[in-house]
């Protein structure tokens, strides 16, 4: 897959990227992130992460040429649109595209994963909203990822690794509620 081209999209949004022989680090750079309009045919799975990153952008982000999302573990276009809306986002969807407007006020949400590992992993990024600066209004809100064990398909220790990667003061680490074993 061309998912390594995700790096180009993250950089276009303003992220700082560092790479080595066997590692990749993506950090917050420009803030807010820059909205984009991107043909995602070359990064269909990684584009799901861009949909969540769009919540932190300076305007609407449009992800195009993602019709393959409709025939994955679930209809990922419908799933992403539904779950982004639970957070309070305005989302438009078409047969092969999504348009996500940035969030300014977050809503508590229980994210349904549809037994899709990528849905669970992508939405874990939404837990970082309290750390993203004063552009967002209100207090941190709860985020619950239902059926998180679905990540076992590709990355059984995903959530443990996520918490290891977050290097902040303990009081700054977002809390992700994980239901299940």
CSV table of C-alpha atoms in Angstrom, one decimal:
chain,number,residue,atom,x,y,z
A,1,UNK,CA,0.0,0.0,0.0
A,2,UNK,CA,1.0,3.6,-0.5
A,3,UNK,CA,0.3,4.4,3.1
A,4,UNK,CA,3.8,5.8,3.6
A,5,UNK,CA,2.5,8.8,1.5
A,6,UNK,CA,0.4,9.6,4.6
A,7,UNK,CA,3.6,11.5,5.7
A,8,UNK,CA,3.1,14.0,2.8
A,9,UNK,CA,-0.5,14.6,3.8
A,10,UNK,CA,0.4,15.1,7.4
A,11,UNK,CA,3.1,17.6,6.4
A,12,UNK,CA,0.6,19.4,4.1
A,13,UNK,CA,-1.6,19.8,7.2
A,14,UNK,CA,1.4,21.3,9.1
A,15,UNK,CA,2.6,18.3,11.1
A,16,UNK,CA,6.4,18.0,11.8
A,17,UNK,CA,7.7,14.7,10.6
A,18,UNK,CA,11.0,12.9,11.4
A,19,UNK,CA,11.9,9.5,9.9
A,20,UNK,CA,14.6,6.9,10.4
A,21,UNK,CA,15.3,3.5,9.0
A,22,UNK,CA,12.6,1.8,11.0
A,23,UNK,CA,10.6,4.6,12.6
A,24,UNK,CA,8.4,7.5,11.9
A,25,UNK,CA,7.5,10.3,14.3
A,26,UNK,CA,4.7,12.7,13.5
A,27,UNK,CA,4.3,15.7,15.8
A,28,UNK,CA,2.1,18.7,16.0
A,29,UNK,CA,3.6,21.6,14.1
A,30,UNK,CA,1.5,24.3,12.6
A,31,UNK,CA,-1.5,25.1,14.8
A,32,UNK,CA,-4.3,24.8,14.0
A,33,UNK,CA,-3.6,22.2,11.4
A,34,UNK,CA,-4.2,23.3,7.8
A,35,UNK,CA,-7.3,22.1,6.0
A,36,UNK,CA,-6.7,20.2,2.8
A,37,UNK,CA,-8.5,18.8,-0.2
A,38,UNK,CA,-6.8,15.6,-1.1
A,39,UNK,CA,-7.2,12.7,-3.5
A,40,UNK,CA,-6.7,9.8,-1.1
A,41,UNK,CA,-6.7,6.9,-3.7
A,42,UNK,CA,-3.0,6.2,-2.8
A,43,UNK,CA,-3.6,6.1,0.9
A,44,UNK,CA,-7.1,4.7,1.5
A,45,UNK,CA,-6.5,3.2,4.9
A,46,UNK,CA,-4.3,6.0,6.3
A,47,UNK,CA,-6.7,8.6,5.1
A,48,UNK,CA,-9.0,7.6,8.0
A,49,UNK,CA,-6.5,9.2,10.3
A,50,UNK,CA,-6.7,12.4,8.3
A,51,UNK,CA,-10.4,12.4,8.9
A,52,UNK,CA,-9.8,12.7,12.6
A,53,UNK,CA,-6.9,15.1,12.2
A,54,UNK,CA,-9.4,17.3,10.2
A,55,UNK,CA,-11.2,18.0,13.5
A,56,UNK,CA,-8.1,20.1,14.5
A,57,UNK,CA,-7.9,22.0,11.1
A,58,UNK,CA,-8.4,25.7,10.3
A,59,UNK,CA,-11.2,24.9,7.9
A,60,UNK,CA,-13.1,22.1,6.2
A,61,UNK,CA,-11.0,19.1,4.9
A,62,UNK,CA,-12.2,17.1,2.0
A,63,UNK,CA,-10.9,13.5,1.4
A,64,UNK,CA,-11.7,12.3,-2.1
A,65,UNK,CA,-11.5,9.1,-4.1
A,66,UNK,CA,-12.1,6.9,-1.0
A,67,UNK,CA,-14.9,4.6,-2.5
A,68,UNK,CA,-12.9,1.6,-1.4
A,69,UNK,CA,-13.9,2.5,2.2
A,70,UNK,CA,-17.4,1.4,1.4
A,71,UNK,CA,-16.2,-2.3,1.0
A,72,UNK,CA,-13.8,-2.7,3.9
A,73,UNK,CA,-14.5,-4.3,7.3
A,74,UNK,CA,-17.5,-2.0,7.4
A,75,UNK,CA,-18.7,0.9,5.3
A,76,UNK,CA,-16.0,3.2,6.6
A,77,UNK,CA,-17.3,6.4,5.0
A,78,UNK,CA,-20.6,6.0,6.8
A,79,UNK,CA,-18.9,4.8,10.0
A,80,UNK,CA,-16.4,7.7,10.1
A,81,UNK,CA,-19.2,10.3,9.3
A,82,UNK,CA,-21.4,8.9,12.0
A,83,UNK,CA,-18.8,8.8,14.7
A,84,UNK,CA,-17.3,12.2,13.8
A,85,UNK,CA,-20.8,13.6,14.2
A,86,UNK,CA,-21.0,12.1,17.7
A,87,UNK,CA,-18.1,14.3,18.7
A,88,UNK,CA,-20.0,17.4,17.4
A,89,UNK,CA,-18.5,17.7,13.9
A,90,UNK,CA,-20.3,18.7,10.8
A,91,UNK,CA,-19.6,16.1,8.2
A,92,UNK,CA,-20.8,15.8,4.6
A,93,UNK,CA,-20.4,12.5,2.8
A,94,UNK,CA,-20.7,11.3,-0.8
A,95,UNK,CA,-20.2,8.1,-2.6
A,96,UNK,CA,-16.5,8.4,-2.6
A,97,UNK,CA,-15.7,11.4,-0.4
A,98,UNK,CA,-16.0,13.0,3.1
A,99,UNK,CA,-15.9,16.7,4.1
A,100,UNK,CA,-15.1,17.3,7.7
A,101,UNK,CA,-15.4,20.7,9.4
A,102,UNK,CA,-13.2,21.4,12.3
A,103,UNK,CA,-14.5,21.2,15.9
A,104,UNK,CA,-14.6,24.1,18.2
A,105,UNK,CA,-16.8,22.5,20.9
A,106,UNK,CA,-16.5,18.9,21.6
A,107,UNK,CA,-19.2,16.6,22.8
A,108,UNK,CA,-18.8,13.5,25.0
A,109,UNK,CA,-19.0,10.5,22.8
A,110,UNK,CA,-19.0,6.7,22.9
A,111,UNK,CA,-17.3,5.7,19.6
A,112,UNK,CA,-18.7,2.5,18.0
A,113,UNK,CA,-15.8,0.7,16.2
A,114,UNK,CA,-17.9,-1.5,13.9
A,115,UNK,CA,-15.4,-4.3,14.7
A,116,UNK,CA,-13.0,-2.3,12.6
A,117,UNK,CA,-9.4,-1.9,14.0
A,118,UNK,CA,-8.8,1.3,12.0
A,119,UNK,CA,-11.9,3.0,13.3
A,120,UNK,CA,-10.7,2.3,16.9
A,121,UNK,CA,-7.2,3.5,16.3
A,122,UNK,CA,-8.1,6.6,14.4
A,123,UNK,CA,-10.6,7.8,16.9
A,124,UNK,CA,-8.1,7.4,19.7
A,125,UNK,CA,-6.5,10.6,18.4
A,126,UNK,CA,-9.6,12.5,19.3
A,127,UNK,CA,-8.6,11.9,23.0
A,128,UNK,CA,-5.9,14.5,22.6
A,129,UNK,CA,-8.3,17.4,22.2
A,130,UNK,CA,-7.6,18.7,25.8
A,131,UNK,CA,-3.9,19.1,24.9
A,132,UNK,CA,-4.4,21.0,21.7
A,133,UNK,CA,-4.5,24.6,23.0
A,134,UNK,CA,-6.9,27.3,23.7
A,135,UNK,CA,-8.6,27.3,20.3
A,136,UNK,CA,-11.1,24.7,21.6
A,137,UNK,CA,-13.8,25.8,23.9
A,138,UNK,CA,-15.0,24.2,27.1
A,139,UNK,CA,-13.6,21.6,29.4
A,140,UNK,CA,-12.3,18.2,28.3
A,141,UNK,CA,-15.1,15.8,27.5
A,142,UNK,CA,-15.1,12.0,27.9
A,143,UNK,CA,-14.3,9.9,24.9
A,144,UNK,CA,-15.1,6.2,25.1
A,145,UNK,CA,-14.0,3.7,22.5
A,146,UNK,CA,-16.3,0.7,22.5
A,147,UNK,CA,-15.0,-2.7,21.6
A,148,UNK,CA,-11.3,-1.6,21.6
A,149,UNK,CA,-10.1,-5.2,21.4
A,150,UNK,CA,-10.9,-5.1,17.7
A,151,UNK,CA,-7.4,-3.6,17.3
A,152,UNK,CA,-6.0,-7.2,17.9
A,153,UNK,CA,-6.5,-7.8,14.1
A,154,UNK,CA,-3.3,-5.8,13.3
A,155,UNK,CA,-1.9,-4.2,16.5
A,156,UNK,CA,-3.0,-6.0,19.7
A,157,UNK,CA,-1.0,-3.7,22.0
A,158,UNK,CA,-2.1,-0.5,20.3
A,159,UNK,CA,-3.6,1.3,23.3
A,160,UNK,CA,-0.7,0.3,25.6
A,161,UNK,CA,1.8,1.6,23.0
A,162,UNK,CA,-0.2,4.8,22.6
A,163,UNK,CA,0.1,5.5,26.3
A,164,UNK,CA,3.8,4.7,26.2
A,165,UNK,CA,4.3,7.2,23.3
A,166,UNK,CA,2.5,10.0,25.0
A,167,UNK,CA,5.3,11.8,26.8
A,168,UNK,CA,3.7,14.5,28.9
A,169,UNK,CA,3.2,15.2,32.5
A,170,UNK,CA,0.8,12.6,34.0
A,171,UNK,CA,-1.9,15.3,34.5
A,172,UNK,CA,-1.7,16.2,30.8
A,173,UNK,CA,-2.2,12.6,29.5
A,174,UNK,CA,-5.7,12.2,28.0
A,175,UNK,CA,-7.9,9.5,29.5
A,176,UNK,CA,-9.3,7.0,27.1
A,177,UNK,CA,-11.9,4.8,28.6
A,178,UNK,CA,-11.5,1.2,27.3
A,179,UNK,CA,-14.4,-1.2,27.7
A,180,UNK,CA,-13.6,-4.9,27.6
A,181,UNK,CA,-10.7,-7.0,28.7
